[in-house]
């Protein structure tokens, strides 16, 4: 297998590289791409051609990717820039291990439609979606059940005084600042619901979210007969990365097995009133058009402003709702159209700050 890693120096990219180092993934690293970081050491270690994308044109990046002839592309580019790479890989007919949720939050039906046209497989790398992808094999469930850690504040009553430092202290996962704040507000889980709807073709009313503080159960599916199937493992991104690159049950000893000698698993319902970013995501999904784009773009602005101490934690859902109250009924049909809608939503959120 020839693998191209986009976002090679980020968290997921390095997880993949470490899995290759440990022999968990057998492949030739055909290409390494990073936005800004130097790739000289990794390029030498992996005997792989590398490209730092900063300052390069789209045609230069595309030419580099095509010349590497990958069998599969791991898109671990963070943020909205990842959509461009997803569309580029689809256009060239490369299968995609997708760790960039914005590709489906922003591109949604358009991305999946183009992938089907080209016969491209999109294999999820998010732990929740990777679990569902594995569980769906030969099954047609009634509902998808996505688990949520609940972030650092799920048991805190007063959120009005939440500081940036508190919001960046996730109880389980070590992630970048944007996704950690999104986990604290519930926006990350909202984006995962939007992503699941596009990826698996499920309407919002058949995608449930349940709070599971231990992050051991990564997702579940509920069958028509009432049975529920779940995927359990230690919270380690190595498993979904290896599963995406090698196939379901493709690795051996990828993560250490669970011990059931003293394992407590708890589940609680989501508190919509205190964490409204999740219900706002459902609203955006139901309204179709460009509402999910407006949701993601405004959240991006508001997290930046919160991290800069310009707005409060509770301003994030308040302003997001105000943005969604505007008209976003236009259906996007191209990358340029998506970026234009994003810019309009960003400006709307900035104005409301």
JSON list of N, CA, C and O in Angstrom, two decimals, residues 152-200:
[
{"chain": "A", "resi": 152, "resn": "UNK", "atom": "N", "xyz": [-15.07, 19.25, 29.94]},
{"chain": "A", "resi": 152, "resn": "UNK", "atom": "CA", "xyz": [-14.68, 19.52, 31.33]},
{"chain": "A", "resi": 152, "resn": "UNK", "atom": "C", "xyz": [-15.79, 20.10, 32.21]},
{"chain": "A", "resi": 152, "resn": "UNK", "atom": "O", "xyz": [-15.64, 20.16, 33.42]},
{"chain": "A", "resi": 153, "resn": "UNK", "atom": "N", "xyz": [-16.92, 20.52, 31.60]},
{"chain": "A", "resi": 153, "resn": "UNK", "atom": "CA", "xyz": [-17.91, 21.27, 32.39]},
{"chain": "A", "resi": 153, "resn": "UNK", "atom": "C", "xyz": [-19.26, 20.59, 32.50]},
{"chain": "A", "resi": 153, "resn": "UNK", "atom": "O", "xyz": [-20.23, 21.23, 32.91]},
{"chain": "A", "resi": 154, "resn": "UNK", "atom": "N", "xyz": [-19.38, 19.33, 32.12]},
{"chain": "A", "resi": 154, "resn": "UNK", "atom": "CA", "xyz": [-20.70, 18.73, 32.06]},
{"chain": "A", "resi": 154, "resn": "UNK", "atom": "C", "xyz": [-21.36, 18.64, 33.44]},
{"chain": "A", "resi": 154, "resn": "UNK", "atom": "O", "xyz": [-22.59, 18.61, 33.53]},
{"chain": "A", "resi": 155, "resn": "UNK", "atom": "N", "xyz": [-20.57, 18.62, 34.48]},
{"chain": "A", "resi": 155, "resn": "UNK", "atom": "CA", "xyz": [-21.15, 18.56, 35.83]},
{"chain": "A", "resi": 155, "resn": "UNK", "atom": "C", "xyz": [-21.01, 19.89, 36.56]},
{"chain": "A", "resi": 155, "resn": "UNK", "atom": "O", "xyz": [-21.19, 19.95, 37.77]},
{"chain": "A", "resi": 156, "resn": "UNK", "atom": "N", "xyz": [-20.72, 20.95, 35.83]},
{"chain": "A", "resi": 156, "resn": "UNK", "atom": "CA", "xyz": [-20.60, 22.28, 36.42]},
{"chain": "A", "resi": 156, "resn": "UNK", "atom": "C", "xyz": [-21.86, 23.07, 36.13]},
{"chain": "A", "resi": 156, "resn": "UNK", "atom": "O", "xyz": [-22.29, 23.18, 34.98]},
{"chain": "A", "resi": 157, "resn": "UNK", "atom": "N", "xyz": [-22.47, 23.63, 37.16]},
{"chain": "A", "resi": 157, "resn": "UNK", "atom": "CA", "xyz": [-23.75, 24.31, 37.01]},
{"chain": "A", "resi": 157, "resn": "UNK", "atom": "C", "xyz": [-23.62, 25.71, 36.41]},
{"chain": "A", "resi": 157, "resn": "UNK", "atom": "O", "xyz": [-24.40, 26.10, 35.54]},
{"chain": "A", "resi": 158, "resn": "UNK", "atom": "N", "xyz": [-22.66, 26.49, 36.85]},
{"chain": "A", "resi": 158, "resn": "UNK", "atom": "CA", "xyz": [-22.53, 27.88, 36.41]},
{"chain": "A", "resi": 158, "resn": "UNK", "atom": "C", "xyz": [-21.39, 28.00, 35.39]},
{"chain": "A", "resi": 158, "resn": "UNK", "atom": "O", "xyz": [-20.22, 27.82, 35.72]},
{"chain": "A", "resi": 159, "resn": "UNK", "atom": "N", "xyz": [-21.74, 28.29, 34.14]},
{"chain": "A", "resi": 159, "resn": "UNK", "atom": "CA", "xyz": [-20.74, 28.40, 33.08]},
{"chain": "A", "resi": 159, "resn": "UNK", "atom": "C", "xyz": [-20.39, 29.85, 32.76]},
{"chain": "A", "resi": 159, "resn": "UNK", "atom": "O", "xyz": [-19.56, 30.09, 31.89]},
{"chain": "A", "resi": 160, "resn": "UNK", "atom": "N", "xyz": [-20.98, 30.79, 33.46]},
{"chain": "A", "resi": 160, "resn": "UNK", "atom": "CA", "xyz": [-20.79, 32.19, 33.11]},
{"chain": "A", "resi": 160, "resn": "UNK", "atom": "C", "xyz": [-19.36, 32.68, 33.32]},
{"chain": "A", "resi": 160, "resn": "UNK", "atom": "O", "xyz": [-18.90, 33.58, 32.63]},
{"chain": "A", "resi": 161, "resn": "UNK", "atom": "N", "xyz": [-18.65, 32.06, 34.24]},
{"chain": "A", "resi": 161, "resn": "UNK", "atom": "CA", "xyz": [-17.29, 32.53, 34.52]},
{"chain": "A", "resi": 161, "resn": "UNK", "atom": "C", "xyz": [-16.20, 31.62, 33.99]},
{"chain": "A", "resi": 161, "resn": "UNK", "atom": "O", "xyz": [-15.03, 31.71, 34.44]},
{"chain": "A", "resi": 162, "resn": "UNK", "atom": "N", "xyz": [-16.51, 30.76, 33.04]},
{"chain": "A", "resi": 162, "resn": "UNK", "atom": "CA", "xyz": [-15.52, 29.82, 32.51]},
{"chain": "A", "resi": 162, "resn": "UNK", "atom": "C", "xyz": [-14.35, 30.57, 31.88]},
{"chain": "A", "resi": 162, "resn": "UNK", "atom": "O", "xyz": [-14.54, 31.48, 31.07]},
{"chain": "A", "resi": 163, "resn": "UNK", "atom": "N", "xyz": [-13.14, 30.21, 32.26]},
{"chain": "A", "resi": 163, "resn": "UNK", "atom": "CA", "xyz": [-11.95, 30.85, 31.71]},
{"chain": "A", "resi": 163, "resn": "UNK", "atom": "C", "xyz": [-11.40, 30.03, 30.54]},
{"chain": "A", "resi": 163, "resn": "UNK", "atom": "O", "xyz": [-11.74, 28.85, 30.37]},
{"chain": "A", "resi": 164, "resn": "UNK", "atom": "N", "xyz": [-10.54, 30.66, 29.76]},
{"chain": "A", "resi": 164, "resn": "UNK", "atom": "CA", "xyz": [-9.90, 29.96, 28.65]},
{"chain": "A", "resi": 164, "resn": "UNK", "atom": "C", "xyz": [-9.09, 28.77, 29.16]},
{"chain": "A", "resi": 164, "resn": "UNK", "atom": "O", "xyz": [-9.15, 27.67, 28.59]},
{"chain": "A", "resi": 165, "resn": "UNK", "atom": "N", "xyz": [-8.37, 28.98, 30.24]},
{"chain": "A", "resi": 165, "resn": "UNK", "atom": "CA", "xyz": [-7.53, 27.92, 30.79]},
{"chain": "A", "resi": 165, "resn": "UNK", "atom": "C", "xyz": [-8.37, 26.72, 31.23]},
{"chain": "A", "resi": 165, "resn": "UNK", "atom": "O", "xyz": [-8.00, 25.56, 31.00]},
{"chain": "A", "resi": 166, "resn": "UNK", "atom": "N", "xyz": [-9.51, 26.98, 31.85]},
{"chain": "A", "resi": 166, "resn": "UNK", "atom": "CA", "xyz": [-10.40, 25.89, 32.27]},
{"chain": "A", "resi": 166, "resn": "UNK", "atom": "C", "xyz": [-10.95, 25.15, 31.06]},
{"chain": "A", "resi": 166, "resn": "UNK", "atom": "O", "xyz": [-11.04, 23.91, 31.06]},
{"chain": "A", "resi": 167, "resn": "UNK", "atom": "N", "xyz": [-11.34, 25.88, 30.03]},
{"chain": "A", "resi": 167, "resn": "UNK", "atom": "CA", "xyz": [-11.93, 25.27, 28.84]},
{"chain": "A", "resi": 167, "resn": "UNK", "atom": "C", "xyz": [-10.92, 24.43, 28.07]},
{"chain": "A", "resi": 167, "resn": "UNK", "atom": "O", "xyz": [-11.30, 23.50, 27.33]},
{"chain": "A", "resi": 168, "resn": "UNK", "atom": "N", "xyz": [-9.64, 24.72, 28.24]},
{"chain": "A", "resi": 168, "resn": "UNK", "atom": "CA", "xyz": [-8.60, 23.97, 27.54]},
{"chain": "A", "resi": 168, "resn": "UNK", "atom": "C", "xyz": [-8.16, 22.72, 28.31]},
{"chain": "A", "resi": 168, "resn": "UNK", "atom": "O", "xyz": [-7.27, 22.00, 27.85]},
{"chain": "A", "resi": 169, "resn": "UNK", "atom": "N", "xyz": [-8.79, 22.46, 29.45]},
{"chain": "A", "resi": 169, "resn": "UNK", "atom": "CA", "xyz": [-8.41, 21.30, 30.26]},
{"chain": "A", "resi": 169, "resn": "UNK", "atom": "C", "xyz": [-9.41, 20.16, 30.04]},
{"chain": "A", "resi": 169, "resn": "UNK", "atom": "O", "xyz": [-10.33, 19.96, 30.83]},
{"chain": "A", "resi": 170, "resn": "UNK", "atom": "N", "xyz": [-9.21, 19.41, 28.96]},
{"chain": "A", "resi": 170, "resn": "UNK", "atom": "CA", "xyz": [-10.11, 18.29, 28.68]},
{"chain": "A", "resi": 170, "resn": "UNK", "atom": "C", "xyz": [-9.78, 17.12, 29.60]},
{"chain": "A", "resi": 170, "resn": "UNK", "atom": "O", "xyz": [-8.61, 16.84, 29.85]},
{"chain": "A", "resi": 171, "resn": "UNK", "atom": "N", "xyz": [-10.81, 16.44, 30.13]},
{"chain": "A", "resi": 171, "resn": "UNK", "atom": "CA", "xyz": [-10.56, 15.37, 31.11]},
{"chain": "A", "resi": 171, "resn": "UNK", "atom": "C", "xyz": [-9.95, 14.10, 30.53]},
{"chain": "A", "resi": 171, "resn": "UNK", "atom": "O", "xyz": [-9.39, 13.29, 31.28]},
{"chain": "A", "resi": 172, "resn": "UNK", "atom": "N", "xyz": [-10.04, 13.90, 29.22]},
{"chain": "A", "resi": 172, "resn": "UNK", "atom": "CA", "xyz": [-9.57, 12.63, 28.64]},
{"chain": "A", "resi": 172, "resn": "UNK", "atom": "C", "xyz": [-8.57, 12.84, 27.50]},
{"chain": "A", "resi": 172, "resn": "UNK", "atom": "O", "xyz": [-7.45, 12.35, 27.54]},
{"chain": "A", "resi": 173, "resn": "UNK", "atom": "N", "xyz": [-8.98, 13.59, 26.48]},
{"chain": "A", "resi": 173, "resn": "UNK", "atom": "CA", "xyz": [-8.19, 13.68, 25.26]},
{"chain": "A", "resi": 173, "resn": "UNK", "atom": "C", "xyz": [-7.25, 14.88, 25.30]},
{"chain": "A", "resi": 173, "resn": "UNK", "atom": "O", "xyz": [-7.59, 15.95, 25.81]},
{"chain": "A", "resi": 174, "resn": "UNK", "atom": "N", "xyz": [-6.07, 14.73, 24.70]},
{"chain": "A", "resi": 174, "resn": "UNK", "atom": "CA", "xyz": [-5.13, 15.83, 24.50]},
{"chain": "A", "resi": 174, "resn": "UNK", "atom": "C", "xyz": [-5.20, 16.24, 23.03]},
{"chain": "A", "resi": 174, "resn": "UNK", "atom": "O", "xyz": [-4.80, 15.49, 22.14]},
{"chain": "A", "resi": 175, "resn": "UNK", "atom": "N", "xyz": [-5.73, 17.44, 22.78]},
{"chain": "A", "resi": 175, "resn": "UNK", "atom": "CA", "xyz": [-6.02, 17.86, 21.41]},
{"chain": "A", "resi": 175, "resn": "UNK", "atom": "C", "xyz": [-5.58, 19.31, 21.22]},
{"chain": "A", "resi": 175, "resn": "UNK", "atom": "O", "xyz": [-5.12, 19.97, 22.14]},
{"chain": "A", "resi": 176, "resn": "UNK", "atom": "N", "xyz": [-5.75, 19.81, 20.00]},
{"chain": "A", "resi": 176, "resn": "UNK", "atom": "CA", "xyz": [-5.46, 21.20, 19.72]},
{"chain": "A", "resi": 176, "resn": "UNK", "atom": "C", "xyz": [-6.46, 22.12, 20.40]},
{"chain": "A", "resi": 176, "resn": "UNK", "atom": "O", "xyz": [-7.51, 21.69, 20.89]},
{"chain": "A", "resi": 177, "resn": "UNK", "atom": "N", "xyz": [-6.14, 23.42, 20.43]},
{"chain": "A", "resi": 177, "resn": "UNK", "atom": "CA", "xyz": [-6.98, 24.37, 21.16]},
{"chain": "A", "resi": 177, "resn": "UNK", "atom": "C", "xyz": [-8.40, 24.45, 20.60]},
{"chain": "A", "resi": 177, "resn": "UNK", "atom": "O", "xyz": [-9.37, 24.43, 21.36]},
{"chain": "A", "resi": 178, "resn": "UNK", "atom": "N", "xyz": [-8.55, 24.54, 19.29]},
{"chain": "A", "resi": 178, "resn": "UNK", "atom": "CA", "xyz": [-9.88, 24.71, 18.69]},
{"chain": "A", "resi": 178, "resn": "UNK", "atom": "C", "xyz": [-10.80, 23.53, 19.05]},
{"chain": "A", "resi": 178, "resn": "UNK", "atom": "O", "xyz": [-11.92, 23.72, 19.53]},
{"chain": "A", "resi": 179, "resn": "UNK", "atom": "N", "xyz": [-10.34, 22.32, 18.83]},
{"chain": "A", "resi": 179, "resn": "UNK", "atom": "CA", "xyz": [-11.19, 21.16, 19.09]},
{"chain": "A", "resi": 179, "resn": "UNK", "atom": "C", "xyz": [-11.44, 20.97, 20.58]},
{"chain": "A", "resi": 179, "resn": "UNK", "atom": "O", "xyz": [-12.49, 20.50, 21.00]},
{"chain": "A", "resi": 180, "resn": "UNK", "atom": "N", "xyz": [-10.50, 21.40, 21.43]},
{"chain": "A", "resi": 180, "resn": "UNK", "atom": "CA", "xyz": [-10.70, 21.29, 22.88]},
{"chain": "A", "resi": 180, "resn": "UNK", "atom": "C", "xyz": [-11.79, 22.25, 23.35]},
{"chain": "A", "resi": 180, "resn": "UNK", "atom": "O", "xyz": [-12.64, 21.88, 24.17]},
{"chain": "A", "resi": 181, "resn": "UNK", "atom": "N", "xyz": [-11.78, 23.47, 22.83]},
{"chain": "A", "resi": 181, "resn": "UNK", "atom": "CA", "xyz": [-12.86, 24.42, 23.17]},
{"chain": "A", "resi": 181, "resn": "UNK", "atom": "C", "xyz": [-14.19, 23.91, 22.63]},
{"chain": "A", "resi": 181, "resn": "UNK", "atom": "O", "xyz": [-15.23, 23.97, 23.31]},
{"chain": "A", "resi": 182, "resn": "UNK", "atom": "N", "xyz": [-14.18, 23.37, 21.42]},
{"chain": "A", "resi": 182, "resn": "UNK", "atom": "CA", "xyz": [-15.41, 22.82, 20.84]},
{"chain": "A", "resi": 182, "resn": "UNK", "atom": "C", "xyz": [-15.95, 21.66, 21.66]},
{"chain": "A", "resi": 182, "resn": "UNK", "atom": "O", "xyz": [-17.16, 21.47, 21.76]},
{"chain": "A", "resi": 183, "resn": "UNK", "atom": "N", "xyz": [-15.06, 20.88, 22.25]},
{"chain": "A", "resi": 183, "resn": "UNK", "atom": "CA", "xyz": [-15.51, 19.80, 23.14]},
{"chain": "A", "resi": 183, "resn": "UNK", "atom": "C", "xyz": [-16.16, 20.37, 24.39]},
{"chain": "A", "resi": 183, "resn": "UNK", "atom": "O", "xyz": [-17.17, 19.83, 24.88]},
{"chain": "A", "resi": 184, "resn": "UNK", "atom": "N", "xyz": [-15.62, 21.47, 24.89]},
{"chain": "A", "resi": 184, "resn": "UNK", "atom": "CA", "xyz": [-16.18, 22.08, 26.10]},
{"chain": "A", "resi": 184, "resn": "UNK", "atom": "C", "xyz": [-17.56, 22.69, 25.85]},
{"chain": "A", "resi": 184, "resn": "UNK", "atom": "O", "xyz": [-18.44, 22.63, 26.71]},
{"chain": "A", "resi": 185, "resn": "UNK", "atom": "N", "xyz": [-17.78, 23.26, 24.65]},
{"chain": "A", "resi": 185, "resn": "UNK", "atom": "CA", "xyz": [-19.07, 23.89, 24.35]},
{"chain": "A", "resi": 185, "resn": "UNK", "atom": "C", "xyz": [-20.11, 22.89, 23.82]},
{"chain": "A", "resi": 185, "resn": "UNK", "atom": "O", "xyz": [-21.30, 23.14, 23.87]},
{"chain": "A", "resi": 186, "resn": "UNK", "atom": "N", "xyz": [-19.63, 21.75, 23.29]},
{"chain": "A", "resi": 186, "resn": "UNK", "atom": "CA", "xyz": [-20.52, 20.80, 22.63]},
{"chain": "A", "resi": 186, "resn": "UNK", "atom": "C", "xyz": [-20.52, 20.94, 21.13]},
{"chain": "A", "resi": 186, "resn": "UNK", "atom": "O", "xyz": [-21.14, 20.14, 20.42]},
{"chain": "A", "resi": 187, "resn": "UNK", "atom": "N", "xyz": [-19.80, 21.95, 20.60]},
{"chain": "A", "resi": 187, "resn": "UNK", "atom": "CA", "xyz": [-19.76, 22.16, 19.14]},
{"chain": "A", "resi": 187, "resn": "UNK", "atom": "C", "xyz": [-19.08, 21.00, 18.44]},
{"chain": "A", "resi": 187, "resn": "UNK", "atom": "O", "xyz": [-19.46, 20.63, 17.31]},
{"chain": "A", "resi": 188, "resn": "UNK", "atom": "N", "xyz": [-18.07, 20.41, 19.07]},
{"chain": "A", "resi": 188, "resn": "UNK", "atom": "CA", "xyz": [-17.39, 19.28, 18.44]},
{"chain": "A", "resi": 188, "resn": "UNK", "atom": "C", "xyz": [-18.35, 18.12, 18.23]},
{"chain": "A", "resi": 188, "resn": "UNK", "atom": "O", "xyz": [-18.36, 17.48, 17.18]},
{"chain": "A", "resi": 189, "resn": "UNK", "atom": "N", "xyz": [-19.19, 17.85, 19.23]},
{"chain": "A", "resi": 189, "resn": "UNK", "atom": "CA", "xyz": [-20.16, 16.76, 19.10]},
{"chain": "A", "resi": 189, "resn": "UNK", "atom": "C", "xyz": [-21.22, 17.14, 18.06]},
{"chain": "A", "resi": 189, "resn": "UNK", "atom": "O", "xyz": [-21.69, 16.27, 17.31]},
{"chain": "A", "resi": 190, "resn": "UNK", "atom": "N", "xyz": [-21.57, 18.43, 18.00]},
{"chain": "A", "resi": 190, "resn": "UNK", "atom": "CA", "xyz": [-22.49, 18.89, 16.98]},
{"chain": "A", "resi": 190, "resn": "UNK", "atom": "C", "xyz": [-21.95, 18.64, 15.58]},
{"chain": "A", "resi": 190, "resn": "UNK", "atom": "O", "xyz": [-22.68, 18.18, 14.68]},
{"chain": "A", "resi": 191, "resn": "UNK", "atom": "N", "xyz": [-20.67, 18.93, 15.38]},
{"chain": "A", "resi": 191, "resn": "UNK", "atom": "CA", "xyz": [-20.07, 18.70, 14.08]},
{"chain": "A", "resi": 191, "resn": "UNK", "atom": "C", "xyz": [-19.99, 17.21, 13.77]},
{"chain": "A", "resi": 191, "resn": "UNK", "atom": "O", "xyz": [-20.13, 16.80, 12.61]},
{"chain": "A", "resi": 192, "resn": "UNK", "atom": "N", "xyz": [-19.80, 16.39, 14.79]},
{"chain": "A", "resi": 192, "resn": "UNK", "atom": "CA", "xyz": [-19.76, 14.94, 14.56]},
{"chain": "A", "resi": 192, "resn": "UNK", "atom": "C", "xyz": [-21.12, 14.40, 14.14]},
{"chain": "A", "resi": 192, "resn": "UNK", "atom": "O", "xyz": [-21.20, 13.47, 13.34]},
{"chain": "A", "resi": 193, "resn": "UNK", "atom": "N", "xyz": [-22.20, 14.97, 14.66]},
{"chain": "A", "resi": 193, "resn": "UNK", "atom": "CA", "xyz": [-23.54, 14.58, 14.24]},
{"chain": "A", "resi": 193, "resn": "UNK", "atom": "C", "xyz": [-23.75, 14.96, 12.76]},
{"chain": "A", "resi": 193, "resn": "UNK", "atom": "O", "xyz": [-24.26, 14.15, 11.96]},
{"chain": "A", "resi": 194, "resn": "UNK", "atom": "N", "xyz": [-23.34, 16.16, 12.39]},
{"chain": "A", "resi": 194, "resn": "UNK", "atom": "CA", "xyz": [-23.44, 16.61, 10.99]},
{"chain": "A", "resi": 194, "resn": "UNK", "atom": "C", "xyz": [-22.61, 15.70, 10.09]},
{"chain": "A", "resi": 194, "resn": "UNK", "atom": "O", "xyz": [-23.06, 15.28, 9.01]},
{"chain": "A", "resi": 195, "resn": "UNK", "atom": "N", "xyz": [-21.42, 15.37, 10.54]},
{"chain": "A", "resi": 195, "resn": "UNK", "atom": "CA", "xyz": [-20.53, 14.49, 9.78]},
{"chain": "A", "resi": 195, "resn": "UNK", "atom": "C", "xyz": [-21.14, 13.11, 9.60]},
{"chain": "A", "resi": 195, "resn": "UNK", "atom": "O", "xyz": [-21.11, 12.53, 8.51]},
{"chain": "A", "resi": 196, "resn": "UNK", "atom": "N", "xyz": [-21.71, 12.56, 10.67]},
{"chain": "A", "resi": 196, "resn": "UNK", "atom": "CA", "xyz": [-22.32, 11.22, 10.60]},
{"chain": "A", "resi": 196, "resn": "UNK", "atom": "C", "xyz": [-23.50, 11.19, 9.64]},
{"chain": "A", "resi": 196, "resn": "UNK", "atom": "O", "xyz": [-23.69, 10.21, 8.91]},
{"chain": "A", "resi": 197, "resn": "UNK", "atom": "N", "xyz": [-24.28, 12.26, 9.61]},
{"chain": "A", "resi": 197, "resn": "UNK", "atom": "CA", "xyz": [-25.43, 12.33, 8.71]},
{"chain": "A", "resi": 197, "resn": "UNK", "atom": "C", "xyz": [-24.97, 12.22, 7.25]},
{"chain": "A", "resi": 197, "resn": "UNK", "atom": "O", "xyz": [-25.58, 11.50, 6.45]},
{"chain": "A", "resi": 198, "resn": "UNK", "atom": "N", "xyz": [-23.89, 12.95, 6.91]},
{"chain": "A", "resi": 198, "resn": "UNK", "atom": "CA", "xyz": [-23.38, 12.90, 5.54]},
{"chain": "A", "resi": 198, "resn": "UNK", "atom": "C", "xyz": [-22.70, 11.57, 5.24]},
{"chain": "A", "resi": 198, "resn": "UNK", "atom": "O", "xyz": [-22.94, 10.96, 4.19]},
{"chain": "A", "resi": 199, "resn": "UNK", "atom": "N", "xyz": [-21.89, 11.11, 6.16]},
{"chain": "A", "resi": 199, "resn": "UNK", "atom": "CA", "xyz": [-21.07, 9.93, 5.93]},
{"chain": "A", "resi": 199, "resn": "UNK", "atom": "C", "xyz": [-21.89, 8.65, 5.80]},
{"chain": "A", "resi": 199, "resn": "UNK", "atom": "O", "xyz": [-21.65, 7.81, 4.93]},
{"chain": "A", "resi": 200, "resn": "UNK", "atom": "N", "xyz": [-22.92, 8.52, 6.66]},
{"chain": "A", "resi": 200, "resn": "UNK", "atom": "CA", "xyz": [-23.67, 7.28, 6.72]},
{"chain": "A", "resi": 200, "resn": "UNK", "atom": "C", "xyz": [-25.08, 7.40, 6.13]},
{"chain": "A", "resi": 200, "resn": "UNK", "atom": "O", "xyz": [-25.82, 6.41, 6.09]}
]
